[in-house]
Amino acid sequence: MVIRPHDLIELSDIAALSFTEVEDEGLGWVKDSLRHAPFVVVRRAPFSGSGHIPVGIRGDQRSQRMGAYLSPAGAARIITPYDIARQQLWNNVSEHRRPLPVIRVMQEIAKVLSGCRWGPAGSGGFEMATGAPVLKESSDLDLVIDMSSVQEGRAQAEWASRLLRLLDRLPVRTDIQLETPEGAYLLHELVKSRTGKVLLRTARGPELVPHPWKLEEA
């Protein structure tokens, strides 16, 4: 079973979760949230020594976020951002939720990213996959793109600049992470960087690394 950051895991047993931050009596909203939508999201963090998966639970409020570890035995199924895009799960969102900005732009996003391996993450991906009404009018659209599905070298940098320009015209703010086996880059940082160094988000934390698209001087 391959597990990656941003993957959603449907729980087969809430008891498979372990919490290190709070005592049981402080988990009221967590239990309520999981009763309504028994899904957790994989965090970008190391697995535990016993192989438990780092996950996060989201509540109704922005302040309601909780880290935990999940025993693999408690995972019923995995829904990746790429699954959401491939199956166009935004079409399954309830009719009265479809006017939300993030949902409204998904078909256009699918056209723009045609040919890439991509998918929605964050609150948008969560609602599309689970049906839980977590999106708001002000929500950003979080996207992940598999960097290996993008051309390399100068063509890659030109593609990124063009993509950023297209997304900036949308009526919703977008936050794009380019995923690699080593970690993730923010698209905006790759395009705007002038130092030759960018942040790579890894399971160990952010690391300053050489720009992956270092180009030869024209």
PDB file of N, CA, C and O in Angstrom, residues 149-185:
ATOM      1  N   SER A 149       5.078  14.177 -14.540  1.00  0.00           N
ATOM      2  CA  SER A 149       4.206  14.212 -15.718  1.00  0.00           C
ATOM      3  C   SER A 149       4.414  15.473 -16.546  1.00  0.00           C
ATOM      4  O   SER A 149       3.719  15.693 -17.534  1.00  0.00           O
ATOM      5  N   VAL A 150       5.374  16.308 -16.122  1.00  0.00           N
ATOM      6  CA  VAL A 150       5.651  17.574 -16.804  1.00  0.00           C
ATOM      7  C   VAL A 150       6.995  17.474 -17.519  1.00  0.00           C
ATOM      8  O   VAL A 150       7.935  16.869 -17.011  1.00  0.00           O
ATOM      9  N   GLN A 151       7.094  18.085 -18.701  1.00  0.00           N
ATOM     10  CA  GLN A 151       8.350  18.065 -19.450  1.00  0.00           C
ATOM     11  C   GLN A 151       9.490  18.662 -18.637  1.00  0.00           C
ATOM     12  O   GLN A 151       9.272  19.488 -17.753  1.00  0.00           O
ATOM     13  N   GLU A 152      10.692  18.258 -18.960  1.00  0.00           N
ATOM     14  CA  GLU A 152      11.849  18.717 -18.205  1.00  0.00           C
ATOM     15  C   GLU A 152      12.538  19.899 -18.887  1.00  0.00           C
ATOM     16  O   GLU A 152      12.275  20.224 -20.028  1.00  0.00           O
ATOM     17  N   GLY A 153      13.439  20.521 -18.118  1.00  0.00           N
ATOM     18  CA  GLY A 153      14.281  21.585 -18.654  1.00  0.00           C
ATOM     19  C   GLY A 153      13.541  22.867 -18.924  1.00  0.00           C
ATOM     20  O   GLY A 153      12.598  23.238 -18.233  1.00  0.00           O
ATOM     21  N   ARG A 154      13.973  23.579 -19.968  1.00  0.00           N
ATOM     22  CA  ARG A 154      13.393  24.885 -20.282  1.00  0.00           C
ATOM     23  C   ARG A 154      11.899  24.775 -20.568  1.00  0.00           C
ATOM     24  O   ARG A 154      11.114  25.659 -20.175  1.00  0.00           O
ATOM     25  N   ALA A 155      11.460  23.700 -21.213  1.00  0.00           N
ATOM     26  CA  ALA A 155      10.034  23.522 -21.501  1.00  0.00           C
ATOM     27  C   ALA A 155       9.235  23.443 -20.210  1.00  0.00           C
ATOM     28  O   ALA A 155       8.112  23.950 -20.129  1.00  0.00           O
ATOM     29  N   GLN A 156       9.824  22.844 -19.170  1.00  0.00           N
ATOM     30  CA  GLN A 156       9.160  22.734 -17.883  1.00  0.00           C
ATOM     31  C   GLN A 156       8.967  24.111 -17.254  1.00  0.00           C
ATOM     32  O   GLN A 156       7.891  24.441 -16.755  1.00  0.00           O
ATOM     33  N   ALA A 157      10.010  24.929 -17.281  1.00  0.00           N
ATOM     34  CA  ALA A 157       9.925  26.272 -16.714  1.00  0.00           C
ATOM     35  C   ALA A 157       8.935  27.134 -17.490  1.00  0.00           C
ATOM     36  O   ALA A 157       8.164  27.910 -16.894  1.00  0.00           O
ATOM     37  N   GLU A 158       8.922  27.014 -18.799  1.00  0.00           N
ATOM     38  CA  GLU A 158       7.991  27.796 -19.615  1.00  0.00           C
ATOM     39  C   GLU A 158       6.558  27.360 -19.347  1.00  0.00           C
ATOM     40  O   GLU A 158       5.647  28.193 -19.264  1.00  0.00           O
ATOM     41  N   TRP A 159       6.352  26.057 -19.200  1.00  0.00           N
ATOM     42  CA  TRP A 159       5.024  25.526 -18.871  1.00  0.00           C
ATOM     43  C   TRP A 159       4.545  26.087 -17.534  1.00  0.00           C
ATOM     44  O   TRP A 159       3.394  26.509 -17.396  1.00  0.00           O
ATOM     45  N   ALA A 160       5.421  26.119 -16.548  1.00  0.00           N
ATOM     46  CA  ALA A 160       5.050  26.599 -15.211  1.00  0.00           C
ATOM     47  C   ALA A 160       4.652  28.065 -15.241  1.00  0.00           C
ATOM     48  O   ALA A 160       3.662  28.466 -14.625  1.00  0.00           O
ATOM     49  N   SER A 161       5.416  28.885 -15.939  1.00  0.00           N
ATOM     50  CA  SER A 161       5.093  30.309 -16.030  1.00  0.00           C
ATOM     51  C   SER A 161       3.746  30.528 -16.716  1.00  0.00           C
ATOM     52  O   SER A 161       2.930  31.348 -16.279  1.00  0.00           O
ATOM     53  N   ARG A 162       3.525  29.791 -17.787  1.00  0.00           N
ATOM     54  CA  ARG A 162       2.259  29.919 -18.518  1.00  0.00           C
ATOM     55  C   ARG A 162       1.084  29.472 -17.645  1.00  0.00           C
ATOM     56  O   ARG A 162       0.027  30.118 -17.600  1.00  0.00           O
ATOM     57  N   LEU A 163       1.265  28.372 -16.901  1.00  0.00           N
ATOM     58  CA  LEU A 163       0.216  27.854 -16.038  1.00  0.00           C
ATOM     59  C   LEU A 163      -0.132  28.862 -14.946  1.00  0.00           C
ATOM     60  O   LEU A 163      -1.307  29.109 -14.663  1.00  0.00           O
ATOM     61  N   LEU A 164       0.893  29.459 -14.356  1.00  0.00           N
ATOM     62  CA  LEU A 164       0.648  30.425 -13.285  1.00  0.00           C
ATOM     63  C   LEU A 164      -0.140  31.624 -13.805  1.00  0.00           C
ATOM     64  O   LEU A 164      -1.051  32.125 -13.132  1.00  0.00           O
ATOM     65  N   ARG A 165       0.177  32.072 -15.001  1.00  0.00           N
ATOM     66  CA  ARG A 165      -0.561  33.197 -15.591  1.00  0.00           C
ATOM     67  C   ARG A 165      -2.034  32.833 -15.808  1.00  0.00           C
ATOM     68  O   ARG A 165      -2.935  33.628 -15.551  1.00  0.00           O
ATOM     69  N   LEU A 166      -2.277  31.624 -16.287  1.00  0.00           N
ATOM     70  CA  LEU A 166      -3.653  31.177 -16.522  1.00  0.00           C
ATOM     71  C   LEU A 166      -4.433  31.075 -15.221  1.00  0.00           C
ATOM     72  O   LEU A 166      -5.585  31.516 -15.127  1.00  0.00           O
ATOM     73  N   LEU A 167      -3.809  30.515 -14.195  1.00  0.00           N
ATOM     74  CA  LEU A 167      -4.501  30.325 -12.928  1.00  0.00           C
ATOM     75  C   LEU A 167      -4.759  31.649 -12.215  1.00  0.00           C
ATOM     76  O   LEU A 167      -5.753  31.791 -11.494  1.00  0.00           O
ATOM     77  N   ASP A 168      -3.875  32.613 -12.420  1.00  0.00           N
ATOM     78  CA  ASP A 168      -4.060  33.922 -11.788  1.00  0.00           C
ATOM     79  C   ASP A 168      -5.302  34.644 -12.303  1.00  0.00           C
ATOM     80  O   ASP A 168      -5.801  35.584 -11.661  1.00  0.00           O
ATOM     81  N   ARG A 169      -5.805  34.217 -13.444  1.00  0.00           N
ATOM     82  CA  ARG A 169      -6.995  34.858 -14.012  1.00  0.00           C
ATOM     83  C   ARG A 169      -8.290  34.276 -13.462  1.00  0.00           C
ATOM     84  O   ARG A 169      -9.371  34.822 -13.705  1.00  0.00           O
ATOM     85  N   LEU A 170      -8.203  33.180 -12.752  1.00  0.00           N
ATOM     86  CA  LEU A 170      -9.407  32.527 -12.231  1.00  0.00           C
ATOM     87  C   LEU A 170      -9.992  33.322 -11.065  1.00  0.00           C
ATOM     88  O   LEU A 170      -9.272  34.012 -10.342  1.00  0.00           O
ATOM     89  N   PRO A 171     -11.303  33.200 -10.836  1.00  0.00           N
ATOM     90  CA  PRO A 171     -11.947  33.935  -9.733  1.00  0.00           C
ATOM     91  C   PRO A 171     -11.766  33.265  -8.379  1.00  0.00           C
ATOM     92  O   PRO A 171     -12.588  33.442  -7.485  1.00  0.00           O
ATOM     93  N   VAL A 172     -10.720  32.485  -8.218  1.00  0.00           N
ATOM     94  CA  VAL A 172     -10.425  31.820  -6.957  1.00  0.00           C
ATOM     95  C   VAL A 172      -8.908  31.735  -6.820  1.00  0.00           C
ATOM     96  O   VAL A 172      -8.191  31.541  -7.809  1.00  0.00           O
ATOM     97  N   ARG A 173      -8.416  31.907  -5.600  1.00  0.00           N
ATOM     98  CA  ARG A 173      -6.971  31.837  -5.376  1.00  0.00           C
ATOM     99  C   ARG A 173      -6.542  30.374  -5.409  1.00  0.00           C
ATOM    100  O   ARG A 173      -7.180  29.514  -4.814  1.00  0.00           O
ATOM    101  N   THR A 174      -5.440  30.091  -6.097  1.00  0.00           N
ATOM    102  CA  THR A 174      -4.944  28.721  -6.198  1.00  0.00           C
ATOM    103  C   THR A 174      -3.604  28.575  -5.493  1.00  0.00           C
ATOM    104  O   THR A 174      -2.788  29.492  -5.461  1.00  0.00           O
ATOM    105  N   ASP A 175      -3.400  27.413  -4.922  1.00  0.00           N
ATOM    106  CA  ASP A 175      -2.144  27.068  -4.251  1.00  0.00           C
ATOM    107  C   ASP A 175      -1.710  25.729  -4.824  1.00  0.00           C
ATOM    108  O   ASP A 175      -2.365  24.709  -4.586  1.00  0.00           O
ATOM    109  N   ILE A 176      -0.624  25.727  -5.615  1.00  0.00           N
ATOM    110  CA  ILE A 176      -0.218  24.526  -6.358  1.00  0.00           C
ATOM    111  C   ILE A 176       1.083  23.977  -5.827  1.00  0.00           C
ATOM    112  O   ILE A 176       2.083  24.690  -5.727  1.00  0.00           O
ATOM    113  N   GLN A 177       1.073  22.696  -5.496  1.00  0.00           N
ATOM    114  CA  GLN A 177       2.292  21.999  -5.090  1.00  0.00           C
ATOM    115  C   GLN A 177       2.688  21.006  -6.178  1.00  0.00           C
ATOM    116  O   GLN A 177       1.849  20.250  -6.669  1.00  0.00           O
ATOM    117  N   LEU A 178       3.959  21.033  -6.547  1.00  0.00           N
ATOM    118  CA  LEU A 178       4.503  20.081  -7.512  1.00  0.00           C
ATOM    119  C   LEU A 178       5.175  18.965  -6.722  1.00  0.00           C
ATOM    120  O   LEU A 178       6.160  19.200  -6.007  1.00  0.00           O
ATOM    121  N   GLU A 179       4.645  17.768  -6.852  1.00  0.00           N
ATOM    122  CA  GLU A 179       5.097  16.637  -6.048  1.00  0.00           C
ATOM    123  C   GLU A 179       6.225  15.870  -6.747  1.00  0.00           C
ATOM    124  O   GLU A 179       6.166  15.595  -7.946  1.00  0.00           O
ATOM    125  N   THR A 180       7.258  15.530  -5.969  1.00  0.00           N
ATOM    126  CA  THR A 180       8.365  14.695  -6.428  1.00  0.00           C
ATOM    127  C   THR A 180       8.575  13.599  -5.392  1.00  0.00           C
ATOM    128  O   THR A 180       8.026  13.663  -4.293  1.00  0.00           O
ATOM    129  N   PRO A 181       9.369  12.576  -5.694  1.00  0.00           N
ATOM    130  CA  PRO A 181       9.643  11.543  -4.685  1.00  0.00           C
ATOM    131  C   PRO A 181      10.317  12.099  -3.436  1.00  0.00           C
ATOM    132  O   PRO A 181      10.191  11.524  -2.354  1.00  0.00           O
ATOM    133  N   GLU A 182      11.036  13.216  -3.570  1.00  0.00           N
ATOM    134  CA  GLU A 182      11.762  13.786  -2.432  1.00  0.00           C
ATOM    135  C   GLU A 182      10.918  14.747  -1.607  1.00  0.00           C
ATOM    136  O   GLU A 182      11.247  15.036  -0.457  1.00  0.00           O
ATOM    137  N   GLY A 183       9.836  15.273  -2.178  1.00  0.00           N
ATOM    138  CA  GLY A 183       9.018  16.258  -1.491  1.00  0.00           C
ATOM    139  C   GLY A 183       8.253  17.102  -2.496  1.00  0.00           C
ATOM    140  O   GLY A 183       8.078  16.696  -3.649  1.00  0.00           O
ATOM    141  N   ALA A 184       7.830  18.292  -2.068  1.00  0.00           N
ATOM    142  CA  ALA A 184       7.002  19.134  -2.932  1.00  0.00           C
ATOM    143  C   ALA A 184       7.541  20.558  -2.997  1.00  0.00           C
ATOM    144  O   ALA A 184       8.049  21.096  -2.012  1.00  0.00           O
ATOM    145  N   TYR A 185       7.394  21.160  -4.183  1.00  0.00           N
ATOM    146  CA  TYR A 185       7.723  22.569  -4.402  1.00  0.00           C
ATOM    147  C   TYR A 185       6.427  23.343  -4.599  1.00  0.00           C
ATOM    148  O   TYR A 185       5.435  22.796  -5.122  1.00  0.00           O
TER     149      TYR A 185
END
